Amino acid sequence: MSINIIVAFLLSLIISTYSIDQIILFSRRIGWGDDPSEARKIHKRKIPNLGGISVFMATMVAYFAFSDYSTWIRPDKLFSISILLFFVGLKDDMEPISAWRRFIIEFLCAFFIIYLTDVRITTLYGIFGIQTLPYFISFIITSLFIVGCINAYNMIDGLDGLLGSLSILGVICFGLIFNASGEWLWTLLCVSLLGALIGFLIYNWHPAQVFMGNGGSIFIGAFFACIALRIMQLQPVESEYFSIIMPHTIALGIISIPVIDMITVFVLRICHGESPFKADRRHIHHRLLNIGLKHNQATLVLVFLNVVILLFAYMVQSSGALRSLVYTLLFCFLIELIFIYLGWKFKKYV
């Protein structure tokens, strides 16, 4: 198994690196790319935005080349729905789709993910005194979670290297947990995406030669939503190097930066009487640039913060299912409030 994991990683890395190089050449030849015409855009020139094709393709090939049928809990069905979401995002890259139409498609895909796999949130861990959720309520909450993750990872993709770096950190953590719990196919899926992301990041690090695009970011958002849901279903995991007592708290720590940023931005837009879907420069990475950090510095700061939140979530596991979740959420929002204050102090978007 370990040899297959290594070969799958290398195969994904090679496919991703080679195909992204070809996509860049092809995009430049036909003049295709993301036009920096909007005021919120940071880049100054047209940059190819089809890098998600390489990430998607490399992950698919590496995973299916080495997957087997040794277990009934397979990620294939989750992957199949992600294919549809990828093409929706790709269509949005080429010809913009309205926000409401995208939401309808995303909720439809979330419905099929839950219906086909029954991977869902089944408890609120005591929040509002609620433990086990009725099936219908569980279905609704899980759908909101999936669509929320999809859009969170799509919205955080606003800085060179940021989405790739946060995703690499997340997929390594998820992969280690799956490996420790004996979930071979889920480990393979994480490793396949890891190789694809590293190949992408080589070309996306500032100054970026290629962007992920909506196709790639929506695919990654769906990926993280699904594996986070799967992590929440695991029993406590004990390994030689770490102990996962509260998988749901660790999952929150891993996806914290994109999700909390999305919630904060939506709240700020609504408080200013604007549509929550109106694009602007209120994201946490914009606030870091506003206070004087450079692209690479802002990216590294956010990756570091993600690590800090993850370590905090790991340390508070012993406080119980509800308290560990609440403590981690409060810690995340405290970090967001600090950056909102910095944005206000420097007279920028808040």
CSV table of C-alpha atoms in Angstrom, one decimal:
chain,number,residue,atom,x,y,z
A,1,MET,CA,0.0,0.0,0.0
A,2,SER,CA,2.8,2.4,0.9
A,3,ILE,CA,4.5,1.9,-2.5
A,4,ASN,CA,1.2,2.6,-4.3
A,5,ILE,CA,0.7,5.8,-2.2
A,6,ILE,CA,4.2,7.1,-3.2
A,7,VAL,CA,3.7,6.2,-6.9
A,8,ALA,CA,0.2,7.8,-6.9
A,9,PHE,CA,1.7,11.0,-5.5
A,10,LEU,CA,4.5,11.1,-8.0
A,11,LEU,CA,2.1,10.3,-10.9
A,12,SER,CA,-0.2,13.1,-9.9
A,13,LEU,CA,2.7,15.6,-9.4
A,14,ILE,CA,4.1,14.8,-12.9
A,15,ILE,CA,0.8,15.0,-14.7
A,16,SER,CA,-0.1,18.3,-12.9
A,17,THR,CA,3.3,19.9,-13.6
A,18,TYR,CA,3.4,18.9,-17.2
A,19,SER,CA,-0.2,19.7,-18.0
A,20,ILE,CA,-0.1,23.1,-16.3
A,21,ASP,CA,2.9,24.1,-18.4
A,22,GLN,CA,1.0,23.1,-21.5
A,23,ILE,CA,-2.1,25.0,-20.4
A,24,ILE,CA,-0.1,28.2,-19.8
A,25,LEU,CA,1.5,27.9,-23.3
A,26,PHE,CA,-1.9,27.2,-24.9
A,27,SER,CA,-3.7,30.0,-23.1
A,28,ARG,CA,-1.0,32.6,-24.0
A,29,ARG,CA,-1.2,31.4,-27.6
A,30,ILE,CA,-4.9,32.1,-27.9
A,31,GLY,CA,-4.9,35.1,-25.5
A,32,TRP,CA,-7.1,33.5,-22.9
A,33,GLY,CA,-6.8,34.5,-19.2
A,34,ASP,CA,-8.3,36.4,-16.3
A,35,ASP,CA,-8.6,40.0,-17.2
A,36,PRO,CA,-7.7,42.4,-14.3
A,37,SER,CA,-10.4,44.9,-15.3
A,38,GLU,CA,-12.2,44.8,-11.9
A,39,ALA,CA,-11.0,47.1,-9.2
A,40,ARG,CA,-10.9,44.3,-6.7
A,41,LYS,CA,-8.4,42.2,-8.8
A,42,ILE,CA,-4.8,42.4,-7.6
A,43,HIS,CA,-2.9,41.2,-10.7
A,44,LYS,CA,-2.0,43.7,-13.4
A,45,ARG,CA,-1.9,41.5,-16.5
A,46,LYS,CA,-4.0,38.8,-18.1
A,47,ILE,CA,-3.1,35.5,-16.5
A,48,PRO,CA,-4.3,32.0,-17.6
A,49,ASN,CA,-7.0,30.8,-15.3
A,50,LEU,CA,-7.5,27.2,-16.3
A,51,GLY,CA,-5.0,25.6,-13.8
A,52,GLY,CA,-7.9,23.8,-12.2
A,53,ILE,CA,-8.1,21.5,-15.2
A,54,SER,CA,-4.6,20.1,-14.4
A,55,VAL,CA,-5.4,19.7,-10.7
A,56,PHE,CA,-8.7,17.9,-11.5
A,57,MET,CA,-7.2,15.7,-14.2
A,58,ALA,CA,-4.1,14.7,-12.2
A,59,THR,CA,-6.1,13.9,-9.1
A,60,MET,CA,-8.6,11.8,-11.1
A,61,VAL,CA,-5.9,9.8,-13.0
A,62,ALA,CA,-3.7,9.1,-9.9
A,63,TYR,CA,-6.7,8.1,-7.7
A,64,PHE,CA,-8.4,5.8,-10.2
A,65,ALA,CA,-5.1,4.2,-11.3
A,66,PHE,CA,-4.5,2.8,-7.9
A,67,SER,CA,-7.9,2.5,-6.3
A,68,ASP,CA,-9.4,-1.0,-5.6
A,69,TYR,CA,-12.6,-2.4,-4.4
A,70,SER,CA,-11.5,-3.6,-0.9
A,71,THR,CA,-13.9,-1.5,1.1
A,72,TRP,CA,-17.6,-0.5,0.9
A,73,ILE,CA,-17.0,3.1,2.1
A,74,ARG,CA,-15.6,4.4,-1.2
A,75,PRO,CA,-15.1,8.1,-2.1
A,76,ASP,CA,-15.9,7.4,-5.8
A,77,LYS,CA,-19.5,8.6,-5.6
A,78,LEU,CA,-18.4,11.8,-3.9
A,79,PHE,CA,-15.8,12.2,-6.6
A,80,SER,CA,-18.3,11.7,-9.4
A,81,ILE,CA,-20.5,14.6,-8.1
A,82,SER,CA,-17.4,16.8,-7.9
A,83,ILE,CA,-16.9,16.2,-11.6
A,84,LEU,CA,-20.1,18.0,-12.3
A,85,LEU,CA,-19.2,20.8,-10.1
A,86,PHE,CA,-15.8,21.1,-11.8
A,87,PHE,CA,-17.5,21.6,-15.2
A,88,VAL,CA,-19.9,24.1,-13.7
A,89,GLY,CA,-16.9,26.1,-12.5
A,90,LEU,CA,-15.1,25.7,-15.8
A,91,LYS,CA,-18.2,27.0,-17.6
A,92,ASP,CA,-18.1,30.0,-15.2
A,93,ASP,CA,-14.5,30.7,-16.1
A,94,MET,CA,-15.4,30.8,-19.8
A,95,GLU,CA,-18.8,32.4,-19.6
A,96,PRO,CA,-19.9,33.8,-16.2
A,97,ILE,CA,-22.9,32.1,-14.6
A,98,SER,CA,-25.2,34.1,-12.3
A,99,ALA,CA,-24.7,33.5,-8.5
A,100,TRP,CA,-28.2,32.2,-8.0
A,101,ARG,CA,-27.9,29.7,-10.9
A,102,ARG,CA,-24.6,28.5,-9.4
A,103,PHE,CA,-26.2,28.1,-6.0
A,104,ILE,CA,-29.0,26.0,-7.4
A,105,ILE,CA,-26.6,23.7,-9.1
A,106,GLU,CA,-24.4,23.4,-6.0
A,107,PHE,CA,-27.4,22.6,-3.8
A,108,LEU,CA,-28.5,20.0,-6.4
A,109,CYS,CA,-25.0,18.4,-6.3
A,110,ALA,CA,-25.1,18.5,-2.5
A,111,PHE,CA,-28.4,16.6,-2.6
A,112,PHE,CA,-26.9,13.8,-4.7
A,113,ILE,CA,-23.8,13.6,-2.5
A,114,ILE,CA,-25.9,13.1,0.6
A,115,TYR,CA,-28.5,10.9,-1.1
A,116,LEU,CA,-26.0,8.5,-2.8
A,117,THR,CA,-23.5,8.2,0.1
A,118,ASP,CA,-25.4,9.1,3.3
A,119,VAL,CA,-22.3,11.0,4.4
A,120,ARG,CA,-23.9,13.8,6.5
A,121,ILE,CA,-23.9,15.7,9.7
A,122,THR,CA,-25.9,13.6,12.2
A,123,THR,CA,-25.5,15.6,15.4
A,124,LEU,CA,-25.0,19.1,16.7
A,125,TYR,CA,-22.8,17.9,19.6
A,126,GLY,CA,-25.1,19.5,22.1
A,127,ILE,CA,-25.4,23.0,20.5
A,128,PHE,CA,-28.8,24.4,21.5
A,129,GLY,CA,-29.2,21.2,23.5
A,130,ILE,CA,-29.5,19.2,20.3
A,131,GLN,CA,-27.7,15.9,19.9
A,132,THR,CA,-29.1,13.5,17.2
A,133,LEU,CA,-30.6,15.3,14.2
A,134,PRO,CA,-33.8,14.2,12.4
A,135,TYR,CA,-32.9,12.9,8.9
A,136,PHE,CA,-34.6,15.9,7.1
A,137,ILE,CA,-32.8,18.5,9.3
A,138,SER,CA,-29.5,16.6,8.9
A,139,PHE,CA,-30.0,16.7,5.1
A,140,ILE,CA,-30.6,20.5,5.1
A,141,ILE,CA,-27.6,21.3,7.5
A,142,THR,CA,-25.3,19.0,5.5
A,143,SER,CA,-26.4,20.6,2.2
A,144,LEU,CA,-25.6,24.1,3.6
A,145,PHE,CA,-22.3,22.8,4.9
A,146,ILE,CA,-21.3,21.5,1.4
A,147,VAL,CA,-22.4,24.6,-0.5
A,148,GLY,CA,-20.7,26.8,2.1
A,149,CYS,CA,-17.4,25.0,1.8
A,150,ILE,CA,-17.6,25.1,-2.0
A,151,ASN,CA,-18.0,28.9,-1.9
A,152,ALA,CA,-15.6,29.4,0.9
A,153,TYR,CA,-12.7,27.8,-1.1
A,154,ASN,CA,-13.8,29.7,-4.2
A,155,MET,CA,-13.8,33.0,-2.4
A,156,ILE,CA,-10.4,32.5,-0.7
A,157,ASP,CA,-8.8,32.1,-4.1
A,158,GLY,CA,-7.8,35.8,-4.4
A,159,LEU,CA,-4.1,35.8,-3.8
A,160,ASP,CA,-1.1,34.1,-5.5
A,161,GLY,CA,-0.4,30.8,-3.8
A,162,LEU,CA,-3.1,31.1,-1.1
A,163,LEU,CA,-5.6,28.5,-2.2
A,164,GLY,CA,-2.9,26.1,-3.1
A,165,SER,CA,-1.0,26.5,0.2
A,166,LEU,CA,-4.1,26.2,2.4
A,167,SER,CA,-5.3,23.2,0.5
A,168,ILE,CA,-1.9,21.5,0.7
A,169,LEU,CA,-1.9,22.0,4.5
A,170,GLY,CA,-5.4,20.7,4.7
A,171,VAL,CA,-5.0,17.6,2.5
A,172,ILE,CA,-1.8,16.6,4.4
A,173,CYS,CA,-3.7,16.7,7.7
A,174,PHE,CA,-6.7,14.9,6.4
A,175,GLY,CA,-4.5,12.3,4.7
A,176,LEU,CA,-2.6,11.6,7.9
A,177,ILE,CA,-5.9,11.1,9.8
A,178,PHE,CA,-7.3,8.7,7.2
A,179,ASN,CA,-4.0,6.8,7.1
A,180,ALA,CA,-4.0,6.4,10.9
A,181,SER,CA,-7.6,5.2,10.9
A,182,GLY,CA,-6.9,2.6,8.1
A,183,GLU,CA,-9.0,4.4,5.5
A,184,TRP,CA,-6.8,3.4,2.5
A,185,LEU,CA,-8.9,4.8,-0.4
A,186,TRP,CA,-9.5,8.1,1.4
A,187,THR,CA,-5.8,8.4,2.0
A,188,LEU,CA,-5.1,7.6,-1.7
A,189,LEU,CA,-7.6,10.4,-2.7
A,190,CYS,CA,-5.8,12.9,-0.4
A,191,VAL,CA,-2.4,11.9,-1.7
A,192,SER,CA,-3.6,12.2,-5.3
A,193,LEU,CA,-4.8,15.7,-4.7
A,194,LEU,CA,-1.6,16.6,-2.8
A,195,GLY,CA,0.6,15.8,-5.8
A,196,ALA,CA,-1.7,17.8,-8.1
A,197,LEU,CA,-1.7,20.8,-5.8
A,198,ILE,CA,2.1,20.9,-5.4
A,199,GLY,CA,2.4,20.8,-9.2
A,200,PHE,CA,0.0,23.7,-9.4
A,201,LEU,CA,1.6,25.8,-6.7
A,202,ILE,CA,4.9,25.7,-8.5
A,203,TYR,CA,3.3,27.9,-11.2
A,204,ASN,CA,0.9,29.8,-8.9
A,205,TRP,CA,3.4,31.1,-6.4
A,206,HIS,CA,3.8,34.9,-6.6
A,207,PRO,CA,4.3,36.1,-9.3
A,208,ALA,CA,1.7,33.7,-10.6
A,209,GLN,CA,1.9,32.2,-14.1
A,210,VAL,CA,-1.5,30.6,-13.8
A,211,PHE,CA,-4.7,30.7,-11.6
A,212,MET,CA,-6.8,27.9,-10.4
A,213,GLY,CA,-10.0,29.4,-11.9
A,214,ASN,CA,-13.5,28.7,-10.7
A,215,GLY,CA,-13.4,25.1,-12.0
A,216,GLY,CA,-10.5,24.2,-9.8
A,217,SER,CA,-11.6,26.2,-6.7
A,218,ILE,CA,-15.1,24.8,-6.8
A,219,PHE,CA,-13.8,21.2,-7.2
A,220,ILE,CA,-11.4,21.7,-4.2
A,221,GLY,CA,-14.2,23.2,-2.1
A,222,ALA,CA,-16.4,20.1,-2.8
A,223,PHE,CA,-13.5,17.9,-2.1
A,224,PHE,CA,-12.8,19.4,1.3
A,225,ALA,CA,-16.5,19.5,2.2
A,226,CYS,CA,-16.8,15.7,1.5
A,227,ILE,CA,-13.6,14.6,3.3
A,228,ALA,CA,-14.5,16.9,6.3
A,229,LEU,CA,-17.9,15.1,6.5
A,230,ARG,CA,-16.1,11.7,6.3
A,231,ILE,CA,-13.7,12.7,9.0
A,232,MET,CA,-16.6,13.7,11.2
A,233,GLN,CA,-18.0,10.1,10.9
A,234,LEU,CA,-14.7,8.5,12.1
A,235,GLN,CA,-14.3,7.1,15.5
A,236,PRO,CA,-11.5,8.5,17.7
A,237,VAL,CA,-8.1,7.8,16.1
A,238,GLU,CA,-5.0,6.8,18.0
A,239,SER,CA,-1.6,6.7,16.3
A,240,GLU,CA,2.0,6.7,17.4
A,241,TYR,CA,2.3,10.4,16.7
A,242,PHE,CA,-1.1,12.0,17.5
A,243,SER,CA,-4.5,11.3,19.0
A,244,ILE,CA,-7.7,12.5,17.4
A,245,ILE,CA,-10.4,12.5,20.1
A,246,MET,CA,-12.9,14.9,18.5
A,247,PRO,CA,-12.7,14.5,14.7
A,248,HIS,CA,-15.3,17.2,14.1
A,249,THR,CA,-13.2,19.8,15.9
A,250,ILE,CA,-10.1,18.9,14.0
A,251,ALA,CA,-12.0,19.1,10.7
A,252,LEU,CA,-13.2,22.6,11.6
A,253,GLY,CA,-9.6,23.6,12.4
A,254,ILE,CA,-8.4,22.4,9.0
A,255,ILE,CA,-11.1,24.3,7.0
A,256,SER,CA,-11.2,27.3,9.3
A,257,ILE,CA,-9.6,30.1,7.3
A,258,PRO,CA,-11.8,29.9,4.2
A,259,VAL,CA,-15.0,29.2,6.1
A,260,ILE,CA,-14.6,31.9,8.7
A,261,ASP,CA,-13.5,34.4,6.1
A,262,MET,CA,-16.6,33.7,4.0
A,263,ILE,CA,-18.9,34.1,7.0
A,264,THR,CA,-17.2,37.4,8.1
A,265,VAL,CA,-17.3,38.8,4.6
A,266,PHE,CA,-21.0,38.0,4.2
A,267,VAL,CA,-21.8,39.6,7.5
A,268,LEU,CA,-19.8,42.8,6.7
A,269,ARG,CA,-21.5,43.1,3.3
A,270,ILE,CA,-25.0,42.7,4.8
A,271,CYS,CA,-24.2,45.2,7.6
A,272,HIS,CA,-23.2,47.7,4.9
A,273,GLY,CA,-26.5,47.2,3.1
A,274,GLU,CA,-24.9,45.3,0.2
A,275,SER,CA,-25.6,41.9,-1.4
A,276,PRO,CA,-23.6,39.2,0.4
A,277,PHE,CA,-22.6,38.0,-3.1
A,278,LYS,CA,-21.1,41.3,-4.3
A,279,ALA,CA,-17.4,40.9,-4.9
A,280,ASP,CA,-15.2,43.4,-3.0
A,281,ARG,CA,-11.9,43.7,-1.1
A,282,ARG,CA,-13.1,42.8,2.4
A,283,HIS,CA,-11.5,39.4,2.5
A,284,ILE,CA,-8.8,38.6,5.1
A,285,HIS,CA,-6.1,38.4,2.4
A,286,HIS,CA,-7.1,41.9,1.1
A,287,ARG,CA,-6.8,43.3,4.7
A,288,LEU,CA,-3.3,41.8,5.0
A,289,LEU,CA,-2.3,43.5,1.7
A,290,ASN,CA,-3.9,46.8,2.9
A,291,ILE,CA,-1.7,46.9,6.0
A,292,GLY,CA,1.5,46.6,3.9
A,293,LEU,CA,2.2,42.9,3.5
A,294,LYS,CA,3.4,41.5,0.2
A,295,HIS,CA,1.7,38.6,-1.6
A,296,ASN,CA,4.0,35.9,-0.3
A,297,GLN,CA,4.0,37.4,3.2
A,298,ALA,CA,0.2,37.5,3.3
A,299,THR,CA,0.0,33.9,2.1
A,300,LEU,CA,2.5,32.6,4.6
A,301,VAL,CA,0.7,34.5,7.5
A,302,LEU,CA,-2.6,32.9,6.6
A,303,VAL,CA,-1.0,29.4,6.4
A,304,PHE,CA,0.6,30.1,9.8
A,305,LEU,CA,-2.7,31.2,11.2
A,306,ASN,CA,-4.4,28.0,9.9
A,307,VAL,CA,-1.7,26.0,11.7
A,308,VAL,CA,-2.2,27.9,14.9
A,309,ILE,CA,-6.0,27.3,14.7
A,310,LEU,CA,-5.5,23.6,14.0
A,311,LEU,CA,-3.1,23.3,17.0
A,312,PHE,CA,-5.6,25.1,19.2
A,313,ALA,CA,-8.4,22.7,18.0
A,314,TYR,CA,-6.1,19.8,18.8
A,315,MET,CA,-5.3,21.1,22.3
A,316,VAL,CA,-8.9,21.7,23.3
A,317,GLN,CA,-10.1,18.3,22.2
A,318,SER,CA,-10.1,17.0,25.8
A,319,SER,CA,-12.7,19.6,26.8
A,320,GLY,CA,-15.5,17.6,25.2
A,321,ALA,CA,-17.4,17.5,22.0
A,322,LEU,CA,-19.4,20.7,22.4
A,323,ARG,CA,-16.8,22.8,24.3
A,324,SER,CA,-14.0,22.0,21.9
A,325,LEU,CA,-16.2,23.0,19.0
A,326,VAL,CA,-17.3,26.3,20.6
A,327,TYR,CA,-13.8,27.2,21.8
A,328,THR,CA,-12.4,26.6,18.3
A,329,LEU,CA,-15.1,28.8,16.7
A,330,LEU,CA,-14.6,31.6,19.2
A,331,PHE,CA,-10.8,31.5,18.6
A,332,CYS,CA,-11.4,31.7,14.8
A,333,PHE,CA,-13.7,34.7,15.1
A,334,LEU,CA,-11.3,36.4,17.6
A,335,ILE,CA,-8.6,36.2,14.9
A,336,GLU,CA,-11.0,37.7,12.3
A,337,LEU,CA,-12.0,40.5,14.7
A,338,ILE,CA,-8.3,41.4,15.0
A,339,PHE,CA,-8.0,41.7,11.2
A,340,ILE,CA,-11.2,43.7,11.0
A,341,TYR,CA,-9.8,46.1,13.5
A,342,LEU,CA,-6.6,46.4,11.5
A,343,GLY,CA,-8.6,47.1,8.4
A,344,TRP,CA,-10.5,49.8,10.2
A,345,LYS,CA,-7.3,51.3,11.7
A,346,PHE,CA,-5.7,51.6,8.2
A,347,LYS,CA,-8.9,53.1,6.8
A,348,LYS,CA,-9.5,50.3,4.3
A,349,TYR,CA,-12.5,48.0,3.6
A,350,VAL,CA,-14.1,46.6,6.8
